[in-house]
CSV table of C-alpha atoms and ligand atoms in Angstrom, one decimal:
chain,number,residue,atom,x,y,z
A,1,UNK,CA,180.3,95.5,43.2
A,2,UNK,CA,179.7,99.2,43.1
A,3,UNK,CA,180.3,100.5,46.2
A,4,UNK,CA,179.0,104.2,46.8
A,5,UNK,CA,182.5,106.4,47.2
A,6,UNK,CA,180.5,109.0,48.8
A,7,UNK,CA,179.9,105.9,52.0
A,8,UNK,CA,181.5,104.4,54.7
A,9,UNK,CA,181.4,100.4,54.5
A,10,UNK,CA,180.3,99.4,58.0
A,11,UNK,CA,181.3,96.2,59.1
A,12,UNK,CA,178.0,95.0,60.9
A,13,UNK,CA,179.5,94.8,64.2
A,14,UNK,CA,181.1,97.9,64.7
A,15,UNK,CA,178.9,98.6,67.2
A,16,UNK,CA,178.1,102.3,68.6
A,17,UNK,CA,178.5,102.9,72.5
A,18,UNK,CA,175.3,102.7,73.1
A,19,UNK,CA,174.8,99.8,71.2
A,20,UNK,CA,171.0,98.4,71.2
A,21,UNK,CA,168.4,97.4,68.6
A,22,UNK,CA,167.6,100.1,66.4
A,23,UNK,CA,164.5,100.5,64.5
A,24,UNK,CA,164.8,101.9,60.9
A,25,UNK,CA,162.6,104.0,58.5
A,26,UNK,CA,163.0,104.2,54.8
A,27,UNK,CA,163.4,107.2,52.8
A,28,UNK,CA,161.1,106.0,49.7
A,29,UNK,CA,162.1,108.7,47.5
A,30,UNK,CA,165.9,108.2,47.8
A,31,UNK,CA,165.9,104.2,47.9
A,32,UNK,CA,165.6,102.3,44.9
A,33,UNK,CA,164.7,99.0,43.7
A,34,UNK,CA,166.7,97.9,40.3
A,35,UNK,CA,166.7,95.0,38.4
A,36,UNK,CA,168.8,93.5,35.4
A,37,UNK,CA,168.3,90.7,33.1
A,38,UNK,CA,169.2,89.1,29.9
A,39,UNK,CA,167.3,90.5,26.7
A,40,UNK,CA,169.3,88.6,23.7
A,41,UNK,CA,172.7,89.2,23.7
A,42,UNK,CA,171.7,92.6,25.8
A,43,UNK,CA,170.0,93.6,29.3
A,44,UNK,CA,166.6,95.0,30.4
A,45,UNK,CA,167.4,97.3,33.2
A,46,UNK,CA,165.0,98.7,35.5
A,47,UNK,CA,163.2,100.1,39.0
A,48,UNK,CA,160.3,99.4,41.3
A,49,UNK,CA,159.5,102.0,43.8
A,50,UNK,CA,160.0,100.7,47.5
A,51,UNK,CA,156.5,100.9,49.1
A,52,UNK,CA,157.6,100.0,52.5
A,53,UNK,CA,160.6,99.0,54.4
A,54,UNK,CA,160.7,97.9,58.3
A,55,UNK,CA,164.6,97.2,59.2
A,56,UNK,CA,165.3,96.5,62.6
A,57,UNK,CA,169.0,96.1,63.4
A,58,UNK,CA,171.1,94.7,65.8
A,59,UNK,CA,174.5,96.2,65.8
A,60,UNK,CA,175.6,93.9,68.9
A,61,UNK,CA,174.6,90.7,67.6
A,62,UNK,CA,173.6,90.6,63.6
A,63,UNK,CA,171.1,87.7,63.7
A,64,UNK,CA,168.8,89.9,65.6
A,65,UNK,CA,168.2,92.1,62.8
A,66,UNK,CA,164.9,91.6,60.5
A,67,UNK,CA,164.3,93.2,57.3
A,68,UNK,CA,160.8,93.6,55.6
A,69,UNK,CA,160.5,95.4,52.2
A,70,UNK,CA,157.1,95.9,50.0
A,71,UNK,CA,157.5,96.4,46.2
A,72,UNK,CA,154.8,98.6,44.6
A,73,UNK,CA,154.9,96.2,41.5
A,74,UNK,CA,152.3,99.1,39.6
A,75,UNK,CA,155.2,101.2,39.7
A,76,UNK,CA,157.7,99.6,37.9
A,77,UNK,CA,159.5,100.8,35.0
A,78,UNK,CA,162.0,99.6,32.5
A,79,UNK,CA,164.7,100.2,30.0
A,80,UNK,CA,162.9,100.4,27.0
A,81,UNK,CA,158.6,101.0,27.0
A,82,UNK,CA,157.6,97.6,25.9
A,83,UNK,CA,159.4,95.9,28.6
A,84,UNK,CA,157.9,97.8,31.5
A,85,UNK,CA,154.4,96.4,29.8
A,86,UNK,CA,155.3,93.5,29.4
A,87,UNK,CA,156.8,93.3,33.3
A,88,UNK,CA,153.7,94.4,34.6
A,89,UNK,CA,151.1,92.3,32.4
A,90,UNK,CA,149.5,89.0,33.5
A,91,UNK,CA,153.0,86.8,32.1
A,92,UNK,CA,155.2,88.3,33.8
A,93,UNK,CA,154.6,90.0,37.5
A,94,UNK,CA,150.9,90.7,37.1
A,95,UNK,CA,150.8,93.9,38.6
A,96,UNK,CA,146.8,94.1,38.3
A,97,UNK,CA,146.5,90.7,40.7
A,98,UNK,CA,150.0,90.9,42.8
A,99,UNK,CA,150.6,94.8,43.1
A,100,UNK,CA,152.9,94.0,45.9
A,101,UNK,CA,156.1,91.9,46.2
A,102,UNK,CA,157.5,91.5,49.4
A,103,UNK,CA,160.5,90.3,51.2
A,104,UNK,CA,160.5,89.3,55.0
A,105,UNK,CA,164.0,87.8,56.3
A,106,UNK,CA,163.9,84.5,58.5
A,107,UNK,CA,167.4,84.6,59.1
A,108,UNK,CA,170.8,87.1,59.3
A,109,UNK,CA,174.2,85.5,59.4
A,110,UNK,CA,177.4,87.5,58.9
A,111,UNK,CA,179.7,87.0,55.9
A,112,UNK,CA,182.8,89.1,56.4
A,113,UNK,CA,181.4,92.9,56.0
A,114,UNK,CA,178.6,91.5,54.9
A,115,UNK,CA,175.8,90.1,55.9
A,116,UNK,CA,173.5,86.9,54.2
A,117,UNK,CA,170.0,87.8,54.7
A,118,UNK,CA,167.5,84.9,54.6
A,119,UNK,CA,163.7,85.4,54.0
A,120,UNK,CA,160.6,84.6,51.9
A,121,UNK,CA,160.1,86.0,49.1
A,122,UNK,CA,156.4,86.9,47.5
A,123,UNK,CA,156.1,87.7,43.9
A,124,UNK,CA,153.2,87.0,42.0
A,125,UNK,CA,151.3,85.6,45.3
A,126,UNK,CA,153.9,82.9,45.0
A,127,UNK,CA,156.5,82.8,48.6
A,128,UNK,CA,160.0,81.0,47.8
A,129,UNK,CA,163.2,81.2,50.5
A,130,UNK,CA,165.9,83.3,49.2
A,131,UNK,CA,169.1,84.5,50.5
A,132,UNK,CA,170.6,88.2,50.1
A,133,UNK,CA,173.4,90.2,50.6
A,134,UNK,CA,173.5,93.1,52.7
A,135,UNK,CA,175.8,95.7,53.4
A,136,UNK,CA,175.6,99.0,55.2
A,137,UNK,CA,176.7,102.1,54.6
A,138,UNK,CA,177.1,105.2,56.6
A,139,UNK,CA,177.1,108.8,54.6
A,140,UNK,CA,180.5,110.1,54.2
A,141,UNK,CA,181.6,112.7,56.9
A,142,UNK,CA,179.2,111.4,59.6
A,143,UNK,CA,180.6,110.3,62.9
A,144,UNK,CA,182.0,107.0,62.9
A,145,UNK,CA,178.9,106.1,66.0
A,146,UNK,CA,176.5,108.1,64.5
A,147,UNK,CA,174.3,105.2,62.8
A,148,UNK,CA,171.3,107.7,62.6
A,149,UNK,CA,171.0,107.7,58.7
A,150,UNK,CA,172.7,104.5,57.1
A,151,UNK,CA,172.4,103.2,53.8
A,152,UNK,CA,171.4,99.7,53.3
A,153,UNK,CA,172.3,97.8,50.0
A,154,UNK,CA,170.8,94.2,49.5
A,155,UNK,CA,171.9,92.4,46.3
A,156,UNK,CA,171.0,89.0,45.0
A,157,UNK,CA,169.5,86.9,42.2
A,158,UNK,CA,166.0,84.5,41.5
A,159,UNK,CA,164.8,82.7,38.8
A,160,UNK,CA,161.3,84.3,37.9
A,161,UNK,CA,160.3,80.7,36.7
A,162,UNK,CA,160.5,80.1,40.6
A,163,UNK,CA,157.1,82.7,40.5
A,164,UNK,CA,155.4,81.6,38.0
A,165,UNK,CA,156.6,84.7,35.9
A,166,UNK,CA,157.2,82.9,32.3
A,167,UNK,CA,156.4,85.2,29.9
A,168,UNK,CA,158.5,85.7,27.1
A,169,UNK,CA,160.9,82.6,28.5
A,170,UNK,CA,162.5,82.4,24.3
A,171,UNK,CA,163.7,86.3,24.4
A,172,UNK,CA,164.1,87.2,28.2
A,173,UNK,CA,166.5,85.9,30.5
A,174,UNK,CA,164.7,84.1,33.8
A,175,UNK,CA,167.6,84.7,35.8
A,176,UNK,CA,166.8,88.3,37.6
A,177,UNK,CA,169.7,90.2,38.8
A,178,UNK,CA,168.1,92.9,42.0
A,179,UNK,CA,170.2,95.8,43.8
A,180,UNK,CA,167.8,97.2,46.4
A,181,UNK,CA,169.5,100.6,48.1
A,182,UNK,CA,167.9,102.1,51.0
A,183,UNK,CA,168.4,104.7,52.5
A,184,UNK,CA,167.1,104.8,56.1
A,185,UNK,CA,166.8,106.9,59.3
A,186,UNK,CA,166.8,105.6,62.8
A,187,UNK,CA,162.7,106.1,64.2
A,188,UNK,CA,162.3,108.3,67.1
B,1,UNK,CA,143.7,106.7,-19.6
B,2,UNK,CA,141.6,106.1,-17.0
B,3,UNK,CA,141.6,105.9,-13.0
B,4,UNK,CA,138.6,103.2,-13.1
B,5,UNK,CA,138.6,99.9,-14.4
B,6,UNK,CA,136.9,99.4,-17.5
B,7,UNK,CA,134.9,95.8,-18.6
B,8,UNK,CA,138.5,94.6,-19.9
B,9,UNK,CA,140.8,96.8,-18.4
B,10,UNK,CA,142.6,97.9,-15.1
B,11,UNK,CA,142.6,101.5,-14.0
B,12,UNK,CA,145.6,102.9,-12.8
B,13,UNK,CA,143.5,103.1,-9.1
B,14,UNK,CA,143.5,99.2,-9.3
B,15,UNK,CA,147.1,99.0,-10.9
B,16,UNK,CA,148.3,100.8,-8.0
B,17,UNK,CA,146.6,98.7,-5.2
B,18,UNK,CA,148.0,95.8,-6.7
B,19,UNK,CA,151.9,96.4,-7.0
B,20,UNK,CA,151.7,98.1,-4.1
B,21,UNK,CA,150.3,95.2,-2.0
B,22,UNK,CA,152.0,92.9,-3.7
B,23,UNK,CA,155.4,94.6,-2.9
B,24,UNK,CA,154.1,95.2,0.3
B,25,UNK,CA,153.0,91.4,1.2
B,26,UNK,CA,156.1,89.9,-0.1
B,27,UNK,CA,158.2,91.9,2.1
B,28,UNK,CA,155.9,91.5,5.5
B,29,UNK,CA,156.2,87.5,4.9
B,30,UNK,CA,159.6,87.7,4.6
B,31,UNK,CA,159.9,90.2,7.7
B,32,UNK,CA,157.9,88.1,9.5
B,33,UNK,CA,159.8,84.9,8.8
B,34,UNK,CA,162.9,87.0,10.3
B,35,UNK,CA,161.1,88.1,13.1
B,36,UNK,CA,160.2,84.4,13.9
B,37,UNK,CA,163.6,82.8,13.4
B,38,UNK,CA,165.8,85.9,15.6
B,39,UNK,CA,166.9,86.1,18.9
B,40,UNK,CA,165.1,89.6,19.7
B,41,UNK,CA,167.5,91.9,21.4
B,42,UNK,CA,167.4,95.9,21.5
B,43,UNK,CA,169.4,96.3,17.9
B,44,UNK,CA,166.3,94.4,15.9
B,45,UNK,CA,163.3,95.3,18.7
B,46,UNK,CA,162.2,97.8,15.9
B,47,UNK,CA,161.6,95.3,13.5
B,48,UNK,CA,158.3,93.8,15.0
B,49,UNK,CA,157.7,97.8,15.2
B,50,UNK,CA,157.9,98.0,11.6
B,51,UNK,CA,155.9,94.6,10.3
B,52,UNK,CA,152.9,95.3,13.1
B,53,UNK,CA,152.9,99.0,11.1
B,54,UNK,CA,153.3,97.5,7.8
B,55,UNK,CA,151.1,94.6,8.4
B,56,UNK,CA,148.4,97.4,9.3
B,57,UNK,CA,148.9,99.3,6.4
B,58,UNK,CA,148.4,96.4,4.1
B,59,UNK,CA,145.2,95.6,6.2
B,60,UNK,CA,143.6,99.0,5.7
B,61,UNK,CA,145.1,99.1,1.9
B,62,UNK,CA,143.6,95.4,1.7
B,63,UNK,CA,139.9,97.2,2.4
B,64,UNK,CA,140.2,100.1,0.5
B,65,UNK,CA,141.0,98.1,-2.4
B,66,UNK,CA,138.1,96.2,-2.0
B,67,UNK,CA,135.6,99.1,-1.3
B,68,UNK,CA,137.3,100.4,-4.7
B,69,UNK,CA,136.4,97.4,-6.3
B,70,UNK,CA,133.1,98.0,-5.1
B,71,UNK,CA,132.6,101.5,-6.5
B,72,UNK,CA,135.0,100.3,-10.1
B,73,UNK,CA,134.3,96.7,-10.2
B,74,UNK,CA,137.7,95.1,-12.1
B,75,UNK,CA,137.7,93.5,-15.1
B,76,UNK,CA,137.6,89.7,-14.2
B,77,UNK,CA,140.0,86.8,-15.4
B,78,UNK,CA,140.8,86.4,-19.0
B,79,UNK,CA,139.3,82.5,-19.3
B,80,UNK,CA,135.9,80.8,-19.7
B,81,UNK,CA,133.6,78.4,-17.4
B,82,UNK,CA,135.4,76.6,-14.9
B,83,UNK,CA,138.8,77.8,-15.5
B,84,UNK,CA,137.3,82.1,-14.8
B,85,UNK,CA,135.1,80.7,-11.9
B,86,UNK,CA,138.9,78.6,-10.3
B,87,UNK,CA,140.7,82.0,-11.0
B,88,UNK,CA,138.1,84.0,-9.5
B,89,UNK,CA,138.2,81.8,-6.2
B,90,UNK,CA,141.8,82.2,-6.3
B,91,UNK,CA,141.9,85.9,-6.3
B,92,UNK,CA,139.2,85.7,-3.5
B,93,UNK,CA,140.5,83.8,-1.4
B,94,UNK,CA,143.5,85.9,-1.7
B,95,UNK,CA,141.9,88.4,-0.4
B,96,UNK,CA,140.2,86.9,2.6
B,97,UNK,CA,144.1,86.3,3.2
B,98,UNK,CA,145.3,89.6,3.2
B,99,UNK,CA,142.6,90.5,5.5
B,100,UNK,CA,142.8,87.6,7.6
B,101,UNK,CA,146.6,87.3,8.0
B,102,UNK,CA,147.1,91.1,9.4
B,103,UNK,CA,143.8,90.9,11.8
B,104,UNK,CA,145.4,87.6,13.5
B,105,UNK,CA,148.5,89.5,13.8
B,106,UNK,CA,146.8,92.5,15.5
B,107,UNK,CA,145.0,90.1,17.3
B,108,UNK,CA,147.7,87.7,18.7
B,109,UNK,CA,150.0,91.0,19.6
B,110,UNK,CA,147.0,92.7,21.8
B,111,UNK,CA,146.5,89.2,23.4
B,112,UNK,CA,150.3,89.2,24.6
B,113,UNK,CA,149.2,92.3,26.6
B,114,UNK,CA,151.6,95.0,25.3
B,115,UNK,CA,150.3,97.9,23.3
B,116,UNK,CA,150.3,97.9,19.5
B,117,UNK,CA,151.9,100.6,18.0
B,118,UNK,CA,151.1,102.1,14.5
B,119,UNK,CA,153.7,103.9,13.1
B,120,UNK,CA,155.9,103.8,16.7
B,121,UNK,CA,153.3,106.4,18.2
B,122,UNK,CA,149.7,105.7,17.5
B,123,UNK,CA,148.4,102.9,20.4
B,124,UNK,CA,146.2,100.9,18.4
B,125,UNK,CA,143.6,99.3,20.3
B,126,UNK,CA,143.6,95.9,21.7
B,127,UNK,CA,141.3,93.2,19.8
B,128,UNK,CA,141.1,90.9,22.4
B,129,UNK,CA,141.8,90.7,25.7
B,130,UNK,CA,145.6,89.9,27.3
B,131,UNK,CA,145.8,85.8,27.4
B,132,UNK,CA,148.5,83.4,26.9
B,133,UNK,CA,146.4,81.0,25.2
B,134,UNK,CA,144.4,83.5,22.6
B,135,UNK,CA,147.9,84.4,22.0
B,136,UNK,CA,149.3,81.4,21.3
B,137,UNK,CA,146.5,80.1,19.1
B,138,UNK,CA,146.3,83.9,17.1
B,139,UNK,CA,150.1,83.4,16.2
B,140,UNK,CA,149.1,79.8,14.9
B,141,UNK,CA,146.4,81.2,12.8
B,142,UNK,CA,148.8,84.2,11.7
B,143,UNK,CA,151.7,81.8,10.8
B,144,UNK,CA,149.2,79.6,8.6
B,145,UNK,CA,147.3,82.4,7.0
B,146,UNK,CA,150.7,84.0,5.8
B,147,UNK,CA,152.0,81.1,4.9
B,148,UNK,CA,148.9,79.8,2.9
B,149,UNK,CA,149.2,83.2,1.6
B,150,UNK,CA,152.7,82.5,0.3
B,151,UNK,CA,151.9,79.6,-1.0
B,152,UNK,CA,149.0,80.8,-3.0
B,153,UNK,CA,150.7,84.0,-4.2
B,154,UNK,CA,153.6,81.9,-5.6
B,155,UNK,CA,151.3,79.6,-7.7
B,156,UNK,CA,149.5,83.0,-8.8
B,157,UNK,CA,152.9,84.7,-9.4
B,158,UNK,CA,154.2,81.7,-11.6
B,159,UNK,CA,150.6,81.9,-13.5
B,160,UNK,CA,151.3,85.1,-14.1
B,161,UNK,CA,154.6,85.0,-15.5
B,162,UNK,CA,153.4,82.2,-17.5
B,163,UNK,CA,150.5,83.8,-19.0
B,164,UNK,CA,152.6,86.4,-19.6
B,165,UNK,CA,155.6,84.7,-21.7
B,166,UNK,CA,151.9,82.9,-23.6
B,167,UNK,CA,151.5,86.8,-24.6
B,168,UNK,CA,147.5,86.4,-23.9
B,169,UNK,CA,147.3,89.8,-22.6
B,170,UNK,CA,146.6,89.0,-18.8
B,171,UNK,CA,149.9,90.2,-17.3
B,172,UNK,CA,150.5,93.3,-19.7
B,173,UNK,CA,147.0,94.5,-18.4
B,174,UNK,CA,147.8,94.1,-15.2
B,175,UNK,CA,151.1,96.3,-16.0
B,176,UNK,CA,149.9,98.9,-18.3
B,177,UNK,CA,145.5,98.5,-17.6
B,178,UNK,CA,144.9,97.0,-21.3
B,179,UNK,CA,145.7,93.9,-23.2
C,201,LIG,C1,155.4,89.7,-9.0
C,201,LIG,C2,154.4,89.2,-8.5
C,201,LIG,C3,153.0,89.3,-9.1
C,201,LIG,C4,152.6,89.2,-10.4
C,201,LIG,C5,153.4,89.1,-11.7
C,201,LIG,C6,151.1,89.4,-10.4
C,201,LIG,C7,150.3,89.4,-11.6
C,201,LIG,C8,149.0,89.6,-11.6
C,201,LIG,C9,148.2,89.8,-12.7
C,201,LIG,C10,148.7,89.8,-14.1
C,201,LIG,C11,146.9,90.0,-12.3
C,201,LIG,C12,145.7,90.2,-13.2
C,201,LIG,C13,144.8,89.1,-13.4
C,201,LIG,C14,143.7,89.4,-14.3
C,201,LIG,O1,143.9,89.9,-15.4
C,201,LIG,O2,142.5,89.2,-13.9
C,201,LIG,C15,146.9,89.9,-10.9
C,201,LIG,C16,145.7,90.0,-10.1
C,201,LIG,C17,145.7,89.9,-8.8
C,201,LIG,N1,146.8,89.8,-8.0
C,201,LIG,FE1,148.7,89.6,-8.6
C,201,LIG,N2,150.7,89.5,-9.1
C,201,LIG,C18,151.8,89.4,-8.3
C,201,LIG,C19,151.8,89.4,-7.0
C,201,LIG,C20,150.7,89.5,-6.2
C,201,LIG,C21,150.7,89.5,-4.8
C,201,LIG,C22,152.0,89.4,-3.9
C,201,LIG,C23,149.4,89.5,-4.4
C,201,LIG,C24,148.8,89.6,-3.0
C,201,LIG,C25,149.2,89.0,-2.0
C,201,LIG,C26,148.6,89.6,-5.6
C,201,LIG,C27,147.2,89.6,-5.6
C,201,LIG,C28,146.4,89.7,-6.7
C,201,LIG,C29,145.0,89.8,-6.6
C,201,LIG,C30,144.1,89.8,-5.4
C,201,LIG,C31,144.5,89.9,-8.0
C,201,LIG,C32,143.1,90.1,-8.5
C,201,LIG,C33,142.8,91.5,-8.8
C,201,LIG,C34,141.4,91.6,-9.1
C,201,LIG,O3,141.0,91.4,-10.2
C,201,LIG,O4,140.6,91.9,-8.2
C,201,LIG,N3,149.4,89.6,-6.6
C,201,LIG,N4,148.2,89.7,-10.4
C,202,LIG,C1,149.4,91.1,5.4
C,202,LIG,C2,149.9,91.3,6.6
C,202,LIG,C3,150.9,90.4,7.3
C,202,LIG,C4,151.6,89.3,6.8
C,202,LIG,C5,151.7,88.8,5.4
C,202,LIG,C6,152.4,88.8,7.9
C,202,LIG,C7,153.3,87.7,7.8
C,202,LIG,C8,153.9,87.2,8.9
C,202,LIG,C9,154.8,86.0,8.8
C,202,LIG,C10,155.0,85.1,7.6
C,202,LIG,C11,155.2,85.8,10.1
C,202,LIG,C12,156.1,84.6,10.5
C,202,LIG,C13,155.2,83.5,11.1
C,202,LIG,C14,156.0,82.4,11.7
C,202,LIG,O1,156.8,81.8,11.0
C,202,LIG,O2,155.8,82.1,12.9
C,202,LIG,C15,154.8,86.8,10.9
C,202,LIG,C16,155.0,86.9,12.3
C,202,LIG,C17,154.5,87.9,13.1
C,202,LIG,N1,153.6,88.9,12.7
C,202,LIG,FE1,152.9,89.2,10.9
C,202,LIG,N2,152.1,89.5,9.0
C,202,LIG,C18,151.2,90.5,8.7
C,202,LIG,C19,150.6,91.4,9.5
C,202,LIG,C20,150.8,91.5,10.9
C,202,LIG,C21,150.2,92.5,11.8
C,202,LIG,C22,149.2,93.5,11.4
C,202,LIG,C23,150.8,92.2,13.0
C,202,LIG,C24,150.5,93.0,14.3
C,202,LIG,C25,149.9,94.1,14.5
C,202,LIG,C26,151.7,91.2,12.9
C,202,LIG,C27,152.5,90.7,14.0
C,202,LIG,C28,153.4,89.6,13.9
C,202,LIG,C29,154.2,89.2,14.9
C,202,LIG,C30,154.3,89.8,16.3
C,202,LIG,C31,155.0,88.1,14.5
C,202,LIG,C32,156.0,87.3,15.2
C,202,LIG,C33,155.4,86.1,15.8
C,202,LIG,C34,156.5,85.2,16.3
C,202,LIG,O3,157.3,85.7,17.1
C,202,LIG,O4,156.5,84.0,15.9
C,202,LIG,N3,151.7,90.7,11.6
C,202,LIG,N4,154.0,87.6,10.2
């Protein structure tokens, strides 16, 4: 797990004095959304700009937070140009009818410094429960309450054959490995 | 001697067309056999790279040839009756191959939805729309016009070589223009 050296690891309930639910802005420019999967014996990488992202936390108790990312699926690109076609065309994600994949969670349990993020999951039009992992960061050299600007990585996994998103099943992996890293400021 | 192709002779125009493609064709069936039997992965992406430019090389050789034909018609099989009329046939429908084989290809690559590219940097454009089914049945028709293809060019190739060990003149002209 790559773990920025530059941030702190928060353990979710570290909570500030004034502890309270805090509403959360992304930064789209800074955050990305990458991807990995199997190509043959080697990997197509990639990114899909975030469009959106509504974060809500709650540093007293964890399974008041929610978490709602959009995915501007026209946007994406990839390691090498034919695969960022073939990503977008009507096989794979479809970017002309499903521009927009989205995540809303349904559920946040802790898991050590972690925490398991459950939600629903729309790519392609098509909505499927899945879990992932988040951890959140604070930049380095900020106060240890100040939770003003964090950092918010949520990891995790899905079979695009869950979607609907077959194309090219014989050369490309369906297993889809996803690192989302946010970065976020506190609203108001 | 000449370019054009004379009432029992090949030019050097025709001469030319015909190892080429032939050298050409030989190697884009056996490319494309690899390309269907390999597990694609970044070290042998290029490959389909190089048949889809190759493959529309042949394709635009394939119709100059004939529009040279046209212009310098070619001399015509060295038989009689049936035998000239079955050769003839042959060589046509050879042709129809080499123009049919590369056109499914083009057509079954722009139906996957990614761009065809001559050359790695020309976008060559689409034939048909992006489907999954067009696809799939282009490939089919690729896969049997290539390997009709093959098939037919190794019965021509053997005829060849035997009319060339019978000495009758047919192969030597198609090496050096006459009999
Ligand atoms: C080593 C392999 C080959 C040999 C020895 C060979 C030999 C010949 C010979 C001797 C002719 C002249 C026939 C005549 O006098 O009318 C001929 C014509 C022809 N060959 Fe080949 N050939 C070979 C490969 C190919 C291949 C791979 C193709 C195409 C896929 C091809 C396509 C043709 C066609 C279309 C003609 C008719 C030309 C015309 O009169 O319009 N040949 N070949
Ligand atoms: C005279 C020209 C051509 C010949 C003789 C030829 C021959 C072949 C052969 C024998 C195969 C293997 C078929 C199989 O076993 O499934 C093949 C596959 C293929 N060809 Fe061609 N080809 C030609 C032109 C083209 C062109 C112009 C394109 C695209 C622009 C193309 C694209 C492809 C692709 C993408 C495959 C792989 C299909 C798969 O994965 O099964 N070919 N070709």
């Amino acid at each position: 797990m790559l773990r920025p050296r530059h941030l702190a690891l928060l353990a979710l309930l570290a909570a500030p004095a004034s502890a309270a639910v805090v509403d959360y802005q992304l930064d789209p420019i800074a955050s990305t959304v990458a991807f990995e999967t199997d190509f043959g014996p080697d990997l197509i990488t990639g990114t899909i700009p975030l469009e959106l992202a509504d974060l809500s936390l709650d540093f007293d108790n964890v399974a008041n937070c929610t978490v709602e990312v959009a995915l501007d699926v026209t946007g994406a690109k990839a390691s090498f140009p034919f695969a960022a076609q073939a990503l977008k065309g009507p096989k794979v994600l479809d970017a002309k009818a499903h521009p927009r994949m989205t995540f809303a969670s349904t559920s946040v349990r802790r898991a050590g410094d972690a925490a398991d993020v459950t939600g629903n999951l729309t790519i392609r039009g098509v909505t499927r429960p899945v879990t992932l992992k988040a951890q959140l960061f604070r930049p380095q050299g900020s106060a240890a309450g100040d939770f003003s600007h964090l950092t918010v990585k949520l990891t995790g996994r899905v079979n695009r054959s869950d979607f609907g998103a077959t194309g090219w099943a014989d050369m490309v992996g369906d297993e889809v490995r996803i690192i989302i890293t946010a970065h976020i400021d506190a609203k108001g | 001697m000449g370019l054009r192709n004379g009432p029992e002779s090949f030019g050097l125009v025709s001469r030319l067309f015909h190892w080429l493609m032939a050298i050409l064709v030989l190697s884009l069936i056996a490319l494309g056999l690899r390309l269907s039997s390999m597990e694609p992965g970044l070290s042998n992406l290029w490959l389909y790279g190089l048949h889809k430019t190759l493959g529309l090389t042949a394709l635009g050789l394939v119709l100059l040839r004939i529009l040279w034909h046209l212009i310098s018609p070619p001399p015509g099989p060295m038989a009689t009756g049936w035998e000239r009329l079955f050769i003839k046939a042959w060589h046509w429908t050879l042709y129809a191959l080499m123009i049919a084989t590369p056109i499914a290809g083009w057509a079954g690559s722009s139906a996957s939805g990614i761009d065809t590219l001559y050359a790695e940097t020309f976008v060559v454009p689409p034939l048909v729309e992006a489907d999954e089914t067009s696809e799939f049945v282009w490939f089919i028709l690729h896969e049997i016009f290539a390997k009709t293809l093959l098939g037919m060019v190794i019965i021509h190739m053997l005829a060849a070589l035997r009319r060339g060990m019978a000495g009758d003149g047919t192969l030597t002209r198609m090496l050096r223009g006459k009999a």
